[in-house]
Amino acid sequence: MPVKNRFAELLPEITAWRRDFHEHPELLFDVHRTAAKVADLLRQFGCDEVVEGIGRTGVVGVIRGKTDTTGRVVGLRADMDALPIIEQTGVPYASKTPGKMHACGHDGHTAMLLGAAKYLAETRNFDGTTVVIFQPAEEGGGGGREMVADGMMDRWGIQEVYGMHNMPGIPVGHFAIRKGALMAAADQFDITVTGKGGHAAKPHDCVDTTVVAAHIIVALQTIASRNVDPLKQVVVSVCTVETDSTAHNVIPQVVKMKGTVRTMDHKVQDFVETRISEIVSGTALALGATATVNYTRGYPVTINAEENTDYAVEVARQVSGHVDPDTAPLMGAEDFSFMLNERPGAYIFVGNGDTAMVHHPAYNFDDNVIPFGASWYAGMVESRMPAA
Ligand SMILES: [Zn+2]
Ligand SMILES: [Zn+2]
């Protein structure tokens, strides 16, 4: 099963969908046009069931195989949302909405899964049921979490689930994946330090919150450098510092800080959450201030199940012959993790070649990726549910 010939024939059509999505980017859950087009196409393909409005604006399509002797159900997932970026690609099909752009290639993911759905609905050469999942709000809104919370997994009896993301820097036609943690959990924290503001020439009459904040920032760096096992991955970054003083000579009463935590392991995640709280309150106490931490958990770790990763590698190998089965994990986070927490499955990278990185204003999805990505999606179905 190399790249399926049918996808060579479908390439102009799939490319046209991709470029249409690219021209009309939509953000977070506000993907009404995209979702409507996806649902329309799925109906045209003859999907057995098409349901809109799952997880607010997600779309689910069901394609039954020629036979169903085993009751197997495989889910395939793509994301539909764009980013708040001003596009600088200069392509003729560039965004028609200034300030919105498909800078993460979700236009390509949606088009490739549509292509696979069209092929699967035509051929139905499998024994079981395929569920194609188009999710909103991958870029920070938790659309995957919403679809899961909406009962999608149980409603369609999904038993295993597969996702894909394009990756600049990996050659087109090459795949990369790893077992276990592939992408990080992304949490965020808000710290508020309260002291006693006053005249900057009379620090002894104040509790200087800027000094307390500075000590906290430095002390937080000891979590990664001194507390967590050096063989485990962790990032603790303070990204925003804001005081209520705008003057050269006023010590602020309050300093607020915001930051992010990235971890690859639940135990490390729990530990870091506790340690941040201890460091912040202990440092504030030592320096005579008070401080609070608001710690919010975001996307969980994206964990590829061992067996399902093997299946994904095998199909990628059949599609192109080029797959790195042990790629380095990334500290970015992925909303597909909510689906992988519910069902075993795998998430794979497909090369986007030598382009700007995702989230860059000059990034563009390479349409030459389409035959590889669509073949992999369809191949997962035919290999996990071989025709009876
Ligand atoms: Zn992104
Ligand atoms: Zn993305």
Short mmCIF file of C-alpha atoms and ligand atoms in Angstrom, two decimals:
data_model
loop_
_atom_site.label_atom_id
_atom_site.label_comp_id
_atom_site.label_asym_id
_atom_site.label_seq_id
_atom_site.Cartn_x
_atom_site.Cartn_y
_atom_site.Cartn_z
CA MET A 1 0.00 0.00 0.00
CA PRO A 2 2.15 2.89 -1.22
CA VAL A 3 0.56 6.32 -1.74
CA LYS A 4 -2.86 5.41 -3.02
CA ASN A 5 -3.31 6.13 -6.73
CA ARG A 6 -6.77 7.48 -6.02
CA PHE A 7 -5.22 10.35 -4.09
CA ALA A 8 -3.16 11.34 -7.12
CA GLU A 9 -6.46 11.67 -9.01
CA LEU A 10 -8.13 13.49 -6.12
CA LEU A 11 -5.18 15.84 -5.54
CA PRO A 12 -6.55 18.85 -7.51
CA GLU A 13 -9.88 18.57 -5.70
CA ILE A 14 -8.34 18.17 -2.23
CA THR A 15 -5.92 21.04 -2.97
CA ALA A 16 -8.85 23.26 -3.94
CA TRP A 17 -10.58 22.52 -0.59
CA ARG A 18 -7.32 23.25 1.25
CA ARG A 19 -6.86 26.59 -0.48
CA ASP A 20 -10.47 27.54 0.10
CA PHE A 21 -10.04 26.87 3.84
CA HIS A 22 -6.80 28.84 3.71
CA GLU A 23 -8.57 31.84 2.20
CA HIS A 24 -11.27 31.74 4.87
CA PRO A 25 -9.56 31.16 8.22
CA GLU A 26 -11.67 31.04 11.37
CA LEU A 27 -10.60 31.08 15.02
CA LEU A 28 -11.25 28.76 17.97
CA PHE A 29 -14.90 27.62 18.17
CA ASP A 30 -15.97 30.20 15.58
CA VAL A 31 -15.37 27.81 12.66
CA HIS A 32 -18.93 27.93 11.28
CA ARG A 33 -18.06 28.30 7.59
CA THR A 34 -15.38 25.61 7.73
CA ALA A 35 -17.56 23.17 9.68
CA ALA A 36 -20.51 23.72 7.31
CA LYS A 37 -18.31 23.03 4.27
CA VAL A 38 -16.85 19.91 5.92
CA ALA A 39 -20.35 18.61 6.74
CA ASP A 40 -21.60 19.38 3.20
CA LEU A 41 -18.71 17.50 1.60
CA LEU A 42 -19.11 14.51 3.95
CA ARG A 43 -22.79 14.32 2.91
CA GLN A 44 -21.81 14.54 -0.78
CA PHE A 45 -19.37 11.67 -0.26
CA GLY A 46 -22.25 9.54 0.99
CA CYS A 47 -21.20 9.19 4.62
CA ASP A 48 -23.75 7.11 6.54
CA GLU A 49 -24.13 9.75 9.21
CA VAL A 50 -22.97 13.37 9.49
CA VAL A 51 -23.50 15.25 12.73
CA GLU A 52 -22.65 18.90 13.32
CA GLY A 53 -22.40 20.78 16.60
CA ILE A 54 -20.42 18.19 18.57
CA GLY A 55 -18.25 20.06 21.10
CA ARG A 56 -20.00 23.28 19.97
CA THR A 57 -18.78 23.41 16.34
CA GLY A 58 -17.14 20.02 15.74
CA VAL A 59 -18.28 17.70 12.93
CA VAL A 60 -18.44 13.90 12.99
CA GLY A 61 -18.90 11.67 9.94
CA VAL A 62 -19.55 7.91 9.98
CA ILE A 63 -18.53 5.57 7.15
CA ARG A 64 -19.49 1.90 7.40
CA GLY A 65 -17.30 -0.70 5.72
CA LYS A 66 -18.52 -3.35 3.26
CA THR A 67 -18.81 -5.67 6.21
CA ASP A 68 -18.89 -5.40 9.97
CA THR A 69 -18.15 -8.83 11.41
CA THR A 70 -16.14 -7.61 14.39
CA GLY A 71 -17.86 -4.39 15.52
CA ARG A 72 -14.58 -2.50 15.27
CA VAL A 73 -14.68 1.31 15.21
CA VAL A 74 -11.64 3.46 14.33
CA GLY A 75 -11.60 7.25 14.76
CA LEU A 76 -9.54 9.62 12.60
CA ARG A 77 -9.20 13.22 13.71
CA ALA A 78 -8.27 16.56 12.09
CA ASP A 79 -8.41 20.13 13.44
CA MET A 80 -10.12 23.04 11.63
CA ASP A 81 -9.12 26.31 13.37
CA ALA A 82 -6.66 29.05 12.36
CA LEU A 83 -4.56 31.59 14.31
CA PRO A 84 -4.74 35.34 15.02
CA ILE A 85 -1.73 36.18 12.80
CA ILE A 86 -1.35 38.65 9.92
CA GLU A 87 -0.45 36.51 6.90
CA GLN A 88 2.76 37.24 4.99
CA THR A 89 2.90 34.33 2.53
CA GLY A 90 2.02 36.35 -0.56
CA VAL A 91 0.17 33.35 -2.06
CA PRO A 92 -2.81 34.12 -4.34
CA TYR A 93 -5.16 32.27 -1.96
CA ALA A 94 -3.91 34.16 1.13
CA SER A 95 -6.33 34.93 3.97
CA LYS A 96 -9.16 37.27 3.05
CA THR A 97 -9.54 38.19 6.73
CA PRO A 98 -6.69 40.40 7.97
CA GLY A 99 -5.42 39.17 11.32
CA LYS A 100 -6.58 35.59 10.83
CA MET A 101 -4.41 32.97 9.16
CA HIS A 102 -4.04 29.22 8.74
CA ALA A 103 -0.51 29.34 10.13
CA CYS A 104 -0.54 25.85 11.67
CA GLY A 105 -1.66 23.89 8.62
CA HIS A 106 -5.03 22.85 10.01
CA ASP A 107 -6.40 23.75 6.54
CA GLY A 108 -4.20 20.93 5.23
CA HIS A 109 -5.20 18.49 8.00
CA THR A 110 -8.92 19.10 7.35
CA ALA A 111 -8.48 18.72 3.57
CA MET A 112 -6.44 15.50 3.93
CA LEU A 113 -9.01 13.90 6.24
CA LEU A 114 -11.79 14.95 3.83
CA GLY A 115 -9.82 13.29 1.03
CA ALA A 116 -9.48 10.10 3.08
CA ALA A 117 -13.22 10.23 3.89
CA LYS A 118 -14.09 10.56 0.20
CA TYR A 119 -11.89 7.58 -0.68
CA LEU A 120 -13.21 5.45 2.20
CA ALA A 121 -16.82 6.25 1.34
CA GLU A 122 -16.16 5.25 -2.30
CA THR A 123 -14.28 2.04 -1.59
CA ARG A 124 -15.53 0.87 1.84
CA ASN A 125 -12.88 -1.78 1.62
CA PHE A 126 -12.79 -2.49 5.36
CA ASP A 127 -14.58 -4.53 8.00
CA GLY A 128 -15.99 -2.19 10.64
CA THR A 129 -16.83 1.48 11.02
CA THR A 130 -14.76 4.62 10.44
CA VAL A 131 -15.54 7.78 12.38
CA VAL A 132 -13.99 10.96 10.96
CA ILE A 133 -13.65 13.72 13.56
CA PHE A 134 -13.20 17.42 12.67
CA GLN A 135 -12.55 19.46 15.79
CA PRO A 136 -12.67 23.20 16.45
CA ALA A 137 -10.44 25.22 18.79
CA GLU A 138 -7.21 23.24 18.87
CA GLU A 139 -5.23 26.48 19.30
CA GLY A 140 -5.93 26.98 22.98
CA GLY A 141 -9.70 26.53 23.22
CA GLY A 142 -9.84 22.83 24.05
CA GLY A 143 -12.16 21.82 21.21
CA GLY A 144 -10.99 18.22 21.56
CA ARG A 145 -11.86 18.29 25.26
CA GLU A 146 -15.32 19.68 24.38
CA MET A 147 -16.00 16.95 21.82
CA VAL A 148 -15.00 14.28 24.34
CA ALA A 149 -17.13 15.95 27.04
CA ASP A 150 -20.03 15.91 24.56
CA GLY A 151 -19.90 12.10 24.68
CA MET A 152 -18.44 11.55 21.19
CA MET A 153 -16.36 8.49 22.13
CA ASP A 154 -19.28 6.53 23.60
CA ARG A 155 -21.93 7.81 21.17
CA TRP A 156 -20.09 6.29 18.20
CA GLY A 157 -18.35 3.51 20.10
CA ILE A 158 -14.90 4.70 19.02
CA GLN A 159 -12.31 2.13 20.12
CA GLU A 160 -9.06 3.70 18.95
CA VAL A 161 -8.21 7.10 17.54
CA TYR A 162 -5.50 8.54 15.28
CA GLY A 163 -4.36 12.10 14.57
CA MET A 164 -1.73 13.80 12.44
CA HIS A 165 0.11 17.13 12.30
CA ASN A 166 2.35 18.51 9.59
CA MET A 167 5.87 19.46 10.66
CA PRO A 168 8.23 21.91 8.94
CA GLY A 169 11.83 20.71 8.91
CA ILE A 170 10.86 17.10 8.15
CA PRO A 171 11.01 16.30 4.40
CA VAL A 172 7.69 15.97 2.56
CA GLY A 173 6.72 12.30 2.48
CA HIS A 174 8.55 11.50 5.70
CA PHE A 175 6.79 10.66 8.96
CA ALA A 176 7.95 10.93 12.58
CA ILE A 177 6.43 9.54 15.76
CA ARG A 178 7.39 8.08 19.13
CA LYS A 179 5.86 5.80 21.73
CA GLY A 180 4.80 7.33 25.03
CA ALA A 181 4.93 11.07 25.65
CA LEU A 182 5.18 12.93 22.33
CA MET A 183 4.04 16.39 23.37
CA ALA A 184 3.95 18.17 26.72
CA ALA A 185 1.27 19.11 29.20
CA ALA A 186 0.90 22.91 29.17
CA ASP A 187 -0.23 24.52 32.43
CA GLN A 188 -0.27 28.17 33.40
CA PHE A 189 0.18 30.10 36.60
CA ASP A 190 -0.72 33.55 37.86
CA ILE A 191 1.22 34.90 40.86
CA THR A 192 0.18 37.96 42.84
CA VAL A 193 2.70 39.45 45.31
CA THR A 194 1.36 41.99 47.79
CA GLY A 195 3.60 44.15 49.96
CA LYS A 196 3.56 47.74 51.08
CA GLY A 197 4.02 50.42 48.44
CA GLY A 198 5.49 53.82 49.10
CA HIS A 199 8.25 56.32 48.40
CA ALA A 200 11.20 54.73 46.64
CA ALA A 201 13.58 56.83 48.76
CA LYS A 202 12.16 55.27 51.93
CA PRO A 203 12.40 51.49 51.20
CA HIS A 204 12.64 50.75 54.92
CA ASP A 205 9.04 51.97 55.30
CA CYS A 206 7.86 49.66 52.47
CA VAL A 207 7.73 45.96 51.64
CA ASP A 208 9.18 46.12 48.13
CA THR A 209 7.16 43.77 45.94
CA THR A 210 9.52 44.16 42.95
CA VAL A 211 12.38 42.72 44.99
CA VAL A 212 10.15 39.89 46.21
CA ALA A 213 9.05 39.18 42.63
CA ALA A 214 12.66 39.14 41.44
CA HIS A 215 13.57 36.58 44.14
CA ILE A 216 10.58 34.45 43.18
CA ILE A 217 11.54 34.49 39.47
CA VAL A 218 15.07 33.34 40.26
CA ALA A 219 13.94 30.75 42.83
CA LEU A 220 11.44 29.24 40.37
CA GLN A 221 14.38 28.37 38.10
CA THR A 222 15.60 25.94 40.77
CA ILE A 223 12.64 23.66 40.02
CA ALA A 224 14.17 22.67 36.70
CA SER A 225 17.81 22.98 37.76
CA ARG A 226 17.72 21.55 41.33
CA ASN A 227 14.45 19.74 42.03
CA VAL A 228 13.40 17.68 39.01
CA ASP A 229 15.42 14.65 37.88
CA PRO A 230 17.71 15.93 35.08
CA LEU A 231 16.58 12.99 32.92
CA LYS A 232 12.97 14.25 33.01
CA GLN A 233 11.80 17.19 30.93
CA VAL A 234 10.39 20.33 32.51
CA VAL A 235 10.01 23.99 31.54
CA VAL A 236 9.06 26.73 34.01
CA SER A 237 8.89 30.17 32.36
CA VAL A 238 7.79 33.47 33.89
CA CYS A 239 6.61 35.45 30.87
CA THR A 240 4.84 38.53 32.23
CA VAL A 241 5.70 40.87 35.11
CA GLU A 242 3.38 43.77 35.83
CA THR A 243 3.49 46.26 38.70
CA ASP A 244 0.98 48.87 39.75
CA SER A 245 3.67 51.56 39.71
CA THR A 246 4.47 53.54 36.55
CA ALA A 247 6.83 55.98 38.25
CA HIS A 248 10.58 55.98 38.77
CA ASN A 249 10.14 56.75 42.44
CA VAL A 250 7.16 54.70 43.62
CA ILE A 251 7.51 51.21 45.09
CA PRO A 252 4.47 49.22 43.92
CA GLN A 253 1.99 47.72 46.32
CA VAL A 254 1.27 44.74 44.04
CA VAL A 255 3.26 42.82 41.42
CA LYS A 256 1.58 40.26 39.16
CA MET A 257 3.36 37.57 37.16
CA LYS A 258 2.19 35.03 34.58
CA GLY A 259 3.94 32.03 33.19
CA THR A 260 3.77 28.53 31.76
CA VAL A 261 4.82 25.06 32.89
CA ARG A 262 5.55 22.23 30.43
CA THR A 263 5.94 18.64 31.61
CA MET A 264 5.96 15.17 30.05
CA ASP A 265 4.98 13.13 33.07
CA HIS A 266 2.04 13.29 35.50
CA LYS A 267 4.24 12.92 38.59
CA VAL A 268 6.53 15.75 37.51
CA GLN A 269 3.47 17.86 36.72
CA ASP A 270 2.02 17.33 40.24
CA PHE A 271 5.41 18.00 41.81
CA VAL A 272 5.96 21.26 39.91
CA GLU A 273 2.51 22.54 40.84
CA THR A 274 3.23 21.95 44.54
CA ARG A 275 6.78 23.30 44.35
CA ILE A 276 5.70 26.58 42.70
CA SER A 277 3.26 27.15 45.51
CA GLU A 278 5.92 26.40 48.18
CA ILE A 279 8.55 28.62 46.55
CA VAL A 280 6.18 31.55 46.07
CA SER A 281 4.72 31.53 49.56
CA GLY A 282 8.06 30.74 51.24
CA THR A 283 9.94 33.48 49.39
CA ALA A 284 7.23 36.03 50.07
CA LEU A 285 7.19 35.08 53.75
CA ALA A 286 10.98 35.38 54.02
CA LEU A 287 10.85 38.89 52.59
CA GLY A 288 7.81 40.11 54.54
CA ALA A 289 5.25 40.05 51.72
CA THR A 290 2.30 37.82 50.95
CA ALA A 291 1.71 36.01 47.69
CA THR A 292 -0.89 33.81 46.02
CA VAL A 293 -0.61 31.37 43.12
CA ASN A 294 -3.41 30.44 40.76
CA TYR A 295 -2.32 27.29 38.91
CA THR A 296 -4.44 26.17 35.94
CA ARG A 297 -4.02 22.88 34.14
CA GLY A 298 -4.22 23.11 30.35
CA TYR A 299 -3.77 20.44 27.69
CA PRO A 300 -2.51 17.14 29.16
CA VAL A 301 0.53 15.19 27.95
CA THR A 302 0.00 13.68 24.48
CA ILE A 303 0.72 9.99 25.05
CA ASN A 304 0.97 7.54 22.14
CA ALA A 305 -0.06 4.01 23.12
CA GLU A 306 2.70 1.48 22.40
CA GLU A 307 0.80 -0.95 20.16
CA ASN A 308 -1.08 1.76 18.28
CA THR A 309 2.21 3.55 17.59
CA ASP A 310 3.49 0.34 16.00
CA TYR A 311 0.40 0.24 13.77
CA ALA A 312 0.90 3.90 12.81
CA VAL A 313 4.58 3.30 12.00
CA GLU A 314 3.75 0.28 9.86
CA VAL A 315 1.19 2.21 7.79
CA ALA A 316 3.56 5.19 7.39
CA ARG A 317 6.25 2.78 6.23
CA GLN A 318 3.88 1.30 3.64
CA VAL A 319 2.84 4.78 2.44
CA SER A 320 6.28 6.29 1.93
CA GLY A 321 8.98 4.04 3.33
CA HIS A 322 10.30 6.95 5.40
CA VAL A 323 9.39 7.00 9.07
CA ASP A 324 11.36 7.93 12.17
CA PRO A 325 9.79 5.78 14.93
CA ASP A 326 11.71 7.49 17.74
CA THR A 327 11.54 11.22 17.11
CA ALA A 328 12.37 13.63 19.95
CA PRO A 329 9.38 14.79 22.02
CA LEU A 330 8.25 18.42 21.78
CA MET A 331 7.46 20.78 24.67
CA GLY A 332 4.49 22.19 22.75
CA ALA A 333 1.02 20.91 23.68
CA GLU A 334 -1.76 19.32 21.65
CA ASP A 335 -5.49 19.18 22.26
CA PHE A 336 -5.72 15.68 20.72
CA SER A 337 -4.33 14.54 24.11
CA PHE A 338 -7.89 14.64 25.49
CA MET A 339 -8.95 12.02 22.93
CA LEU A 340 -5.84 9.91 23.60
CA ASN A 341 -6.68 10.03 27.33
CA GLU A 342 -10.03 8.40 26.50
CA ARG A 343 -8.94 5.79 23.96
CA PRO A 344 -5.67 4.19 22.86
CA GLY A 345 -4.27 5.64 19.67
CA ALA A 346 -1.40 7.57 18.16
CA TYR A 347 -0.47 11.00 16.86
CA ILE A 348 2.03 11.25 14.01
CA PHE A 349 3.97 14.05 12.32
CA VAL A 350 4.09 14.28 8.52
CA GLY A 351 6.88 16.34 6.98
CA ASN A 352 6.04 19.77 5.53
CA GLY A 353 9.52 20.23 4.06
CA ASP A 354 11.76 23.27 4.31
CA THR A 355 9.13 25.91 5.17
CA ALA A 356 8.74 28.53 7.88
CA MET A 357 7.78 27.00 11.24
CA VAL A 358 4.13 26.68 12.19
CA HIS A 359 2.71 29.86 13.80
CA HIS A 360 5.03 32.02 11.64
CA PRO A 361 3.37 34.60 9.32
CA ALA A 362 5.25 33.15 6.31
CA TYR A 363 4.30 29.53 7.04
CA ASN A 364 2.22 27.65 4.48
CA PHE A 365 1.02 24.06 4.31
CA ASP A 366 2.64 22.26 1.35
CA ASP A 367 -0.01 20.68 -0.88
CA ASN A 368 2.49 18.00 -1.89
CA VAL A 369 1.92 16.53 1.58
CA ILE A 370 -1.71 15.71 0.74
CA PRO A 371 -1.22 12.30 -0.94
CA PHE A 372 0.95 11.10 1.97
CA GLY A 373 -1.32 12.34 4.75
CA ALA A 374 -4.56 11.19 3.10
CA SER A 375 -3.01 7.78 2.33
CA TRP A 376 -1.94 7.40 5.96
CA TYR A 377 -5.39 8.23 7.30
CA ALA A 378 -7.06 5.79 4.89
CA GLY A 379 -4.32 3.22 5.46
CA MET A 380 -4.93 3.25 9.22
CA VAL A 381 -8.54 2.20 8.56
CA GLU A 382 -7.70 -0.52 6.03
CA SER A 383 -4.91 -1.92 8.19
CA ARG A 384 -6.78 -1.82 11.53
CA MET A 385 -10.02 -3.19 10.02
CA PRO A 386 -8.89 -5.38 7.08
CA ALA A 387 -11.66 -6.37 4.66
CA ALA A 388 -13.31 -9.63 5.72
ZN ZN B 1 -0.67 25.48 16.21
ZN ZN B 2 -1.53 22.85 14.88
#
